[in-house]
Amino acid sequence: MSWRDWVRGAEVEPSIYAADFLHLGAQIETLLAAGARIFHVDVGDGRFIPPVTIGPILVQAIAPPIHAAGGRVECHLMVESPSDQLALLAEAGADSITFHLEVAPDPASVIASARAEGLGVGVAFNPETSVETAAAAAAGADFALCMSVHPGFSGQAFLPESVDRVRRLRELVGPELLLQIDGGVGPANARSVREAGADLFVAASSIFYADDIAGAYRSLAAVVA
Ligand code: DX5
Ligand code: ZN
């Protein structure tokens, strides 16, 4: 089923970047039981962003329980050579990848390569990248990911100008393309981003740093509902 048809009105997408990796399986089960259907995996190569983060072997571990519960695994590729990662991630069980326009001179070819691997695909763009560029590159993708922090780490503050960037992007791309927002998303800003037209709300620290991660997921889901 296409991503557009599969996504409910709006989805909160826990990013496991801020998870407790000693207890990752239990935290994923808790969030699945709380209603989470998309898990966001931040793949970093130590070049496009400073840290090397996580990748296919982790996707391989978490994809089976997520799929068994009817969920999907979305991989945000913060890497300089996204095309090199597609086959490995697809094989590991990823359902979609999002790549950065800043390192993709020919976005249409990355979109085609991802589709050839059976992956859903999104185009991500940094706070400095023009929304017009992103809108043009997103033709043929399932979603566009507007970064609301500079990519690299969890726990950064939401850049307030991101709300207007999402609104402008929605005007440019029309109603069909899913819009994802990533970075500093929490109860204080999610409603305004929803009203600006976003559908997918990536959240790491606002969920995983809470004492009650299921409660934090549910309250954020209620804010964007
Ligand atoms: C950071 C990643 C984000 C990160 C979000 O650049 O792309 O997905 O995990 O973390 P929070 O929600 O804490 O800003
Ligand atoms: Zn991310």
PDB file of C-alpha atoms and ligand atoms in Angstrom:
ATOM      1  CA  MET A   1       0.000   0.000   0.000  1.00  0.00           C
ATOM      2  CA  SER A   2       1.299   3.478  -0.811  1.00  0.00           C
ATOM      3  CA  TRP A   3       2.558   5.551   2.084  1.00  0.00           C
ATOM      4  CA  ARG A   4      -0.130   8.151   1.470  1.00  0.00           C
ATOM      5  CA  ASP A   5      -2.882   5.529   1.807  1.00  0.00           C
ATOM      6  CA  TRP A   6      -1.245   3.803   4.770  1.00  0.00           C
ATOM      7  CA  VAL A   7      -0.585   6.847   6.932  1.00  0.00           C
ATOM      8  CA  ARG A   8      -3.432   7.904   9.198  1.00  0.00           C
ATOM      9  CA  GLY A   9      -4.197  11.652   9.264  1.00  0.00           C
ATOM     10  CA  ALA A  10      -0.958  12.351  11.124  1.00  0.00           C
ATOM     11  CA  GLU A  11       1.610  10.051  12.695  1.00  0.00           C
ATOM     12  CA  VAL A  12       4.145  10.547  15.429  1.00  0.00           C
ATOM     13  CA  GLU A  13       7.284   8.717  14.424  1.00  0.00           C
ATOM     14  CA  PRO A  14       9.534   7.773  17.362  1.00  0.00           C
ATOM     15  CA  SER A  15      13.200   8.249  16.457  1.00  0.00           C
ATOM     16  CA  ILE A  16      15.245   5.633  18.234  1.00  0.00           C
ATOM     17  CA  TYR A  17      18.292   7.889  18.220  1.00  0.00           C
ATOM     18  CA  ALA A  18      17.393   8.862  21.798  1.00  0.00           C
ATOM     19  CA  ALA A  19      16.301   5.376  22.912  1.00  0.00           C
ATOM     20  CA  ASP A  20      17.829   3.430  25.767  1.00  0.00           C
ATOM     21  CA  PHE A  21      19.790   0.956  23.648  1.00  0.00           C
ATOM     22  CA  LEU A  22      20.187  -1.451  26.549  1.00  0.00           C
ATOM     23  CA  HIS A  23      16.416  -1.834  26.539  1.00  0.00           C
ATOM     24  CA  LEU A  24      15.610  -1.047  22.931  1.00  0.00           C
ATOM     25  CA  GLY A  25      13.393  -4.059  22.252  1.00  0.00           C
ATOM     26  CA  ALA A  26      11.227  -3.384  25.294  1.00  0.00           C
ATOM     27  CA  GLN A  27      10.920   0.305  24.425  1.00  0.00           C
ATOM     28  CA  ILE A  28       9.838  -0.528  20.868  1.00  0.00           C
ATOM     29  CA  GLU A  29       7.220  -2.987  22.167  1.00  0.00           C
ATOM     30  CA  THR A  30       5.954  -0.327  24.577  1.00  0.00           C
ATOM     31  CA  LEU A  31       5.598   2.223  21.785  1.00  0.00           C
ATOM     32  CA  LEU A  32       3.956  -0.280  19.426  1.00  0.00           C
ATOM     33  CA  ALA A  33       1.418  -1.048  22.157  1.00  0.00           C
ATOM     34  CA  ALA A  34       0.864   2.701  22.600  1.00  0.00           C
ATOM     35  CA  GLY A  35      -0.002   2.989  18.890  1.00  0.00           C
ATOM     36  CA  ALA A  36       3.249   3.915  17.143  1.00  0.00           C
ATOM     37  CA  ARG A  37       3.348   2.592  13.558  1.00  0.00           C
ATOM     38  CA  ILE A  38       6.506   4.160  12.112  1.00  0.00           C
ATOM     39  CA  PHE A  39       9.947   4.031  13.672  1.00  0.00           C
ATOM     40  CA  HIS A  40      12.621   6.463  12.509  1.00  0.00           C
ATOM     41  CA  VAL A  41      16.204   5.221  12.252  1.00  0.00           C
ATOM     42  CA  ASP A  42      18.885   7.920  11.934  1.00  0.00           C
ATOM     43  CA  VAL A  43      21.722   6.541   9.840  1.00  0.00           C
ATOM     44  CA  GLY A  44      24.802   8.784  10.137  1.00  0.00           C
ATOM     45  CA  ASP A  45      28.162   8.181   8.443  1.00  0.00           C
ATOM     46  CA  GLY A  46      30.468  10.497  10.403  1.00  0.00           C
ATOM     47  CA  ARG A  47      30.844  12.650   7.288  1.00  0.00           C
ATOM     48  CA  PHE A  48      27.517  14.235   6.388  1.00  0.00           C
ATOM     49  CA  ILE A  49      27.002  14.505  10.148  1.00  0.00           C
ATOM     50  CA  PRO A  50      29.744  14.218  12.779  1.00  0.00           C
ATOM     51  CA  PRO A  51      28.731  10.967  14.460  1.00  0.00           C
ATOM     52  CA  VAL A  52      28.601   7.479  13.038  1.00  0.00           C
ATOM     53  CA  THR A  53      25.231   6.345  14.357  1.00  0.00           C
ATOM     54  CA  ILE A  54      23.277   3.207  13.486  1.00  0.00           C
ATOM     55  CA  GLY A  55      22.542   1.235  10.359  1.00  0.00           C
ATOM     56  CA  PRO A  56      21.498  -2.035   8.763  1.00  0.00           C
ATOM     57  CA  ILE A  57      22.370  -4.429  11.572  1.00  0.00           C
ATOM     58  CA  LEU A  58      20.130  -2.502  13.914  1.00  0.00           C
ATOM     59  CA  VAL A  59      17.352  -2.344  11.316  1.00  0.00           C
ATOM     60  CA  GLN A  60      17.661  -6.106  10.977  1.00  0.00           C
ATOM     61  CA  ALA A  61      17.015  -6.514  14.709  1.00  0.00           C
ATOM     62  CA  ILE A  62      14.051  -4.161  15.045  1.00  0.00           C
ATOM     63  CA  ALA A  63      12.215  -4.706  11.753  1.00  0.00           C
ATOM     64  CA  PRO A  64      10.656  -8.114  12.615  1.00  0.00           C
ATOM     65  CA  PRO A  65       8.738  -7.006  15.736  1.00  0.00           C
ATOM     66  CA  ILE A  66       7.726  -3.738  14.071  1.00  0.00           C
ATOM     67  CA  HIS A  67       6.455  -5.557  10.974  1.00  0.00           C
ATOM     68  CA  ALA A  68       4.686  -8.173  13.089  1.00  0.00           C
ATOM     69  CA  ALA A  69       2.711  -5.351  14.690  1.00  0.00           C
ATOM     70  CA  GLY A  70       1.855  -3.869  11.281  1.00  0.00           C
ATOM     71  CA  GLY A  71       4.396  -1.041  11.500  1.00  0.00           C
ATOM     72  CA  ARG A  72       7.088   0.313   9.214  1.00  0.00           C
ATOM     73  CA  VAL A  73      10.754   1.258   9.529  1.00  0.00           C
ATOM     74  CA  GLU A  74      11.816   4.580   8.002  1.00  0.00           C
ATOM     75  CA  CYS A  75      15.560   5.236   7.618  1.00  0.00           C
ATOM     76  CA  HIS A  76      16.799   8.831   7.538  1.00  0.00           C
ATOM     77  CA  LEU A  77      20.084   8.712   5.665  1.00  0.00           C
ATOM     78  CA  MET A  78      22.368  11.427   6.988  1.00  0.00           C
ATOM     79  CA  VAL A  79      25.166  10.139   4.796  1.00  0.00           C
ATOM     80  CA  GLU A  80      27.178  11.474   1.864  1.00  0.00           C
ATOM     81  CA  SER A  81      26.465   8.527  -0.440  1.00  0.00           C
ATOM     82  CA  PRO A  82      22.866   7.469   0.107  1.00  0.00           C
ATOM     83  CA  SER A  83      22.716   5.268  -2.997  1.00  0.00           C
ATOM     84  CA  ASP A  84      25.370   2.971  -1.537  1.00  0.00           C
ATOM     85  CA  GLN A  85      23.139   2.111   1.426  1.00  0.00           C
ATOM     86  CA  LEU A  86      19.877   1.241  -0.310  1.00  0.00           C
ATOM     87  CA  ALA A  87      20.326  -2.461  -1.010  1.00  0.00           C
ATOM     88  CA  LEU A  88      21.713  -3.220   2.455  1.00  0.00           C
ATOM     89  CA  LEU A  89      18.903  -1.381   4.186  1.00  0.00           C
ATOM     90  CA  ALA A  90      16.218  -2.983   2.040  1.00  0.00           C
ATOM     91  CA  GLU A  91      17.679  -6.395   2.767  1.00  0.00           C
ATOM     92  CA  ALA A  92      17.763  -5.589   6.488  1.00  0.00           C
ATOM     93  CA  GLY A  93      14.021  -4.870   6.466  1.00  0.00           C
ATOM     94  CA  ALA A  94      13.731  -1.102   5.962  1.00  0.00           C
ATOM     95  CA  ASP A  95      10.445   0.029   4.433  1.00  0.00           C
ATOM     96  CA  SER A  96      11.581   3.459   3.285  1.00  0.00           C
ATOM     97  CA  ILE A  97      14.615   5.702   3.104  1.00  0.00           C
ATOM     98  CA  THR A  98      14.895   9.452   3.149  1.00  0.00           C
ATOM     99  CA  PHE A  99      18.021  10.970   1.598  1.00  0.00           C
ATOM    100  CA  HIS A 100      19.405  14.506   1.730  1.00  0.00           C
ATOM    101  CA  LEU A 101      19.196  16.788  -1.274  1.00  0.00           C
ATOM    102  CA  GLU A 102      22.426  18.493  -0.212  1.00  0.00           C
ATOM    103  CA  VAL A 103      24.375  15.407  -1.327  1.00  0.00           C
ATOM    104  CA  ALA A 104      22.176  14.321  -4.221  1.00  0.00           C
ATOM    105  CA  PRO A 105      22.857  16.239  -7.445  1.00  0.00           C
ATOM    106  CA  ASP A 106      20.360  13.983  -9.243  1.00  0.00           C
ATOM    107  CA  PRO A 107      17.537  13.284  -6.771  1.00  0.00           C
ATOM    108  CA  ALA A 108      15.383  11.549  -9.399  1.00  0.00           C
ATOM    109  CA  SER A 109      18.014   8.844  -9.825  1.00  0.00           C
ATOM    110  CA  VAL A 110      18.162   8.161  -6.059  1.00  0.00           C
ATOM    111  CA  ILE A 111      14.366   7.995  -5.974  1.00  0.00           C
ATOM    112  CA  ALA A 112      14.428   5.498  -8.852  1.00  0.00           C
ATOM    113  CA  SER A 113      17.137   3.389  -7.179  1.00  0.00           C
ATOM    114  CA  ALA A 114      15.203   3.288  -3.916  1.00  0.00           C
ATOM    115  CA  ARG A 115      12.049   2.223  -5.735  1.00  0.00           C
ATOM    116  CA  ALA A 116      14.006  -0.481  -7.545  1.00  0.00           C
ATOM    117  CA  GLU A 117      14.843  -1.891  -4.085  1.00  0.00           C
ATOM    118  CA  GLY A 118      11.149  -1.858  -3.171  1.00  0.00           C
ATOM    119  CA  LEU A 119      11.611   1.030  -0.732  1.00  0.00           C
ATOM    120  CA  GLY A 120       9.382   4.002  -0.084  1.00  0.00           C
ATOM    121  CA  VAL A 121      11.361   7.199  -0.512  1.00  0.00           C
ATOM    122  CA  GLY A 122      11.580  10.676   0.893  1.00  0.00           C
ATOM    123  CA  VAL A 123      13.713  13.726   0.189  1.00  0.00           C
ATOM    124  CA  ALA A 124      15.190  15.532   3.190  1.00  0.00           C
ATOM    125  CA  PHE A 125      16.460  19.084   3.229  1.00  0.00           C
ATOM    126  CA  ASN A 126      18.399  21.172   5.725  1.00  0.00           C
ATOM    127  CA  PRO A 127      17.375  24.523   7.222  1.00  0.00           C
ATOM    128  CA  GLU A 128      19.616  26.355   4.692  1.00  0.00           C
ATOM    129  CA  THR A 129      18.168  24.614   1.630  1.00  0.00           C
ATOM    130  CA  SER A 130      15.421  26.450  -0.192  1.00  0.00           C
ATOM    131  CA  VAL A 131      11.918  25.098   0.088  1.00  0.00           C
ATOM    132  CA  GLU A 132      11.475  25.659  -3.651  1.00  0.00           C
ATOM    133  CA  THR A 133      14.420  23.348  -4.371  1.00  0.00           C
ATOM    134  CA  ALA A 134      12.946  20.731  -2.057  1.00  0.00           C
ATOM    135  CA  ALA A 135       9.505  20.973  -3.620  1.00  0.00           C
ATOM    136  CA  ALA A 136      10.911  20.475  -7.105  1.00  0.00           C
ATOM    137  CA  ALA A 137      13.066  17.516  -6.044  1.00  0.00           C
ATOM    138  CA  ALA A 138      10.216  15.774  -4.260  1.00  0.00           C
ATOM    139  CA  ALA A 139       8.307  14.997  -7.434  1.00  0.00           C
ATOM    140  CA  GLY A 140       7.915  11.226  -7.496  1.00  0.00           C
ATOM    141  CA  ALA A 141       8.800  10.747  -3.812  1.00  0.00           C
ATOM    142  CA  ASP A 142       6.451   9.580  -1.062  1.00  0.00           C
ATOM    143  CA  PHE A 143       7.451  12.302   1.355  1.00  0.00           C
ATOM    144  CA  ALA A 144       9.590  15.351   1.947  1.00  0.00           C
ATOM    145  CA  LEU A 145      11.402  15.772   5.246  1.00  0.00           C
ATOM    146  CA  CYS A 146      11.882  19.317   6.483  1.00  0.00           C
ATOM    147  CA  MET A 147      14.730  19.488   9.004  1.00  0.00           C
ATOM    148  CA  SER A 148      13.813  21.732  11.914  1.00  0.00           C
ATOM    149  CA  VAL A 149      17.331  21.498  13.393  1.00  0.00           C
ATOM    150  CA  HIS A 150      20.745  21.127  11.771  1.00  0.00           C
ATOM    151  CA  PRO A 151      21.059  17.384  11.307  1.00  0.00           C
ATOM    152  CA  GLY A 152      23.325  15.381  13.563  1.00  0.00           C
ATOM    153  CA  PHE A 153      22.080  15.029  17.108  1.00  0.00           C
ATOM    154  CA  SER A 154      18.963  14.501  19.142  1.00  0.00           C
ATOM    155  CA  GLY A 155      17.932  16.993  21.780  1.00  0.00           C
ATOM    156  CA  GLN A 156      18.412  20.253  19.835  1.00  0.00           C
ATOM    157  CA  ALA A 157      15.955  23.141  19.957  1.00  0.00           C
ATOM    158  CA  PHE A 158      13.284  23.420  17.242  1.00  0.00           C
ATOM    159  CA  LEU A 159      14.010  26.216  14.735  1.00  0.00           C
ATOM    160  CA  PRO A 160      10.794  28.309  14.754  1.00  0.00           C
ATOM    161  CA  GLU A 161      11.099  29.367  11.093  1.00  0.00           C
ATOM    162  CA  SER A 162      10.418  25.716  10.217  1.00  0.00           C
ATOM    163  CA  VAL A 163       6.683  26.291  10.630  1.00  0.00           C
ATOM    164  CA  ASP A 164       6.623  28.775   7.749  1.00  0.00           C
ATOM    165  CA  ARG A 165       8.869  26.498   5.697  1.00  0.00           C
ATOM    166  CA  VAL A 166       6.401  23.629   6.074  1.00  0.00           C
ATOM    167  CA  ARG A 167       3.504  25.929   5.181  1.00  0.00           C
ATOM    168  CA  ARG A 168       5.289  27.122   2.046  1.00  0.00           C
ATOM    169  CA  LEU A 169       6.252  23.578   1.078  1.00  0.00           C
ATOM    170  CA  ARG A 170       2.638  22.435   1.433  1.00  0.00           C
ATOM    171  CA  GLU A 171       1.512  25.282  -0.844  1.00  0.00           C
ATOM    172  CA  LEU A 172       4.110  24.298  -3.430  1.00  0.00           C
ATOM    173  CA  VAL A 173       3.582  20.528  -3.497  1.00  0.00           C
ATOM    174  CA  GLY A 174      -0.196  20.298  -3.091  1.00  0.00           C
ATOM    175  CA  PRO A 175      -2.097  17.907  -0.845  1.00  0.00           C
ATOM    176  CA  GLU A 176      -0.784  14.468  -1.834  1.00  0.00           C
ATOM    177  CA  LEU A 177       2.863  14.440  -0.784  1.00  0.00           C
ATOM    178  CA  LEU A 178       3.426  13.506   2.859  1.00  0.00           C
ATOM    179  CA  LEU A 179       5.432  16.086   4.784  1.00  0.00           C
ATOM    180  CA  GLN A 180       7.717  15.000   7.593  1.00  0.00           C
ATOM    181  CA  ILE A 181       9.235  17.302  10.218  1.00  0.00           C
ATOM    182  CA  ASP A 182      12.355  16.280  12.143  1.00  0.00           C
ATOM    183  CA  GLY A 183      14.202  17.981  14.958  1.00  0.00           C
ATOM    184  CA  GLY A 184      13.115  19.415  18.284  1.00  0.00           C
ATOM    185  CA  VAL A 185       9.505  18.342  17.775  1.00  0.00           C
ATOM    186  CA  GLY A 186       7.429  18.248  20.934  1.00  0.00           C
ATOM    187  CA  PRO A 187       4.113  19.303  22.447  1.00  0.00           C
ATOM    188  CA  ALA A 188       5.082  23.003  22.344  1.00  0.00           C
ATOM    189  CA  ASN A 189       5.395  23.193  18.544  1.00  0.00           C
ATOM    190  CA  ALA A 190       3.717  20.129  16.992  1.00  0.00           C
ATOM    191  CA  ARG A 191       0.250  21.687  16.726  1.00  0.00           C
ATOM    192  CA  SER A 192       1.463  24.673  14.730  1.00  0.00           C
ATOM    193  CA  VAL A 193       3.480  22.400  12.428  1.00  0.00           C
ATOM    194  CA  ARG A 194       0.389  20.241  11.926  1.00  0.00           C
ATOM    195  CA  GLU A 195      -1.662  23.292  11.044  1.00  0.00           C
ATOM    196  CA  ALA A 196       1.057  24.317   8.585  1.00  0.00           C
ATOM    197  CA  GLY A 197       0.531  21.010   6.776  1.00  0.00           C
ATOM    198  CA  ALA A 198       2.895  18.346   8.161  1.00  0.00           C
ATOM    199  CA  ASP A 199       1.790  14.699   8.409  1.00  0.00           C
ATOM    200  CA  LEU A 200       4.728  12.852  10.004  1.00  0.00           C
ATOM    201  CA  PHE A 201       6.264  14.063  13.257  1.00  0.00           C
ATOM    202  CA  VAL A 202       9.662  12.616  14.087  1.00  0.00           C
ATOM    203  CA  ALA A 203      10.348  12.773  17.825  1.00  0.00           C
ATOM    204  CA  ALA A 204      13.306  11.384  19.732  1.00  0.00           C
ATOM    205  CA  SER A 205      14.077  13.246  22.963  1.00  0.00           C
ATOM    206  CA  SER A 206      10.492  14.393  23.592  1.00  0.00           C
ATOM    207  CA  ILE A 207       9.502  10.705  23.767  1.00  0.00           C
ATOM    208  CA  PHE A 208      12.549   8.799  24.988  1.00  0.00           C
ATOM    209  CA  TYR A 209      13.703  11.279  27.629  1.00  0.00           C
ATOM    210  CA  ALA A 210      10.293  11.065  29.323  1.00  0.00           C
ATOM    211  CA  ASP A 211       9.812   8.808  32.344  1.00  0.00           C
ATOM    212  CA  ASP A 212       6.717   7.400  30.643  1.00  0.00           C
ATOM    213  CA  ILE A 213       7.553   6.958  26.954  1.00  0.00           C
ATOM    214  CA  ALA A 214       4.122   5.547  26.080  1.00  0.00           C
ATOM    215  CA  GLY A 215       2.461   8.542  27.738  1.00  0.00           C
ATOM    216  CA  ALA A 216       4.777  10.956  25.927  1.00  0.00           C
ATOM    217  CA  TYR A 217       3.985   9.259  22.596  1.00  0.00           C
ATOM    218  CA  ARG A 218       0.233   9.395  23.263  1.00  0.00           C
ATOM    219  CA  SER A 219       0.213  13.050  24.294  1.00  0.00           C
ATOM    220  CA  LEU A 220       2.168  14.069  21.225  1.00  0.00           C
ATOM    221  CA  ALA A 221      -0.124  11.958  19.021  1.00  0.00           C
ATOM    222  CA  ALA A 222      -3.112  13.720  20.609  1.00  0.00           C
ATOM    223  CA  VAL A 223      -1.581  17.136  19.871  1.00  0.00           C
ATOM    224  CA  VAL A 224      -1.283  16.397  16.137  1.00  0.00           C
ATOM    225  CA  ALA A 225      -4.536  14.402  15.789  1.00  0.00           C
TER     226      ALA A 225
HETATM  227  C1  DX5 B   1      18.887  14.477  14.107  1.00  0.00           C
HETATM  228  C2  DX5 B   1      17.964  13.405  13.599  1.00  0.00           C
HETATM  229  C3  DX5 B   1      16.686  13.401  14.302  1.00  0.00           C
HETATM  230  C4  DX5 B   1      16.809  13.297  15.798  1.00  0.00           C
HETATM  231  C5  DX5 B   1      15.667  14.042  16.392  1.00  0.00           C
HETATM  232  O1  DX5 B   1      19.511  15.208  13.187  1.00  0.00           O
HETATM  233  O2  DX5 B   1      17.699  13.493  12.232  1.00  0.00           O
HETATM  234  O3  DX5 B   1      15.804  12.406  13.808  1.00  0.00           O
HETATM  235  O4  DX5 B   1      16.818  11.972  16.261  1.00  0.00           O
HETATM  236  O5  DX5 B   1      15.868  14.183  17.737  1.00  0.00           O
HETATM  237  P1  DX5 B   1      14.976  15.168  18.618  1.00  0.00           P
HETATM  238  O6  DX5 B   1      13.553  14.790  18.415  1.00  0.00           O
HETATM  239  O7  DX5 B   1      15.460  14.933  19.999  1.00  0.00           O
HETATM  240  O8  DX5 B   1      15.285  16.543  18.128  1.00  0.00           O
HETATM  241 ZN    ZN B   2      16.128  12.002  11.631  1.00  0.00          ZN
END
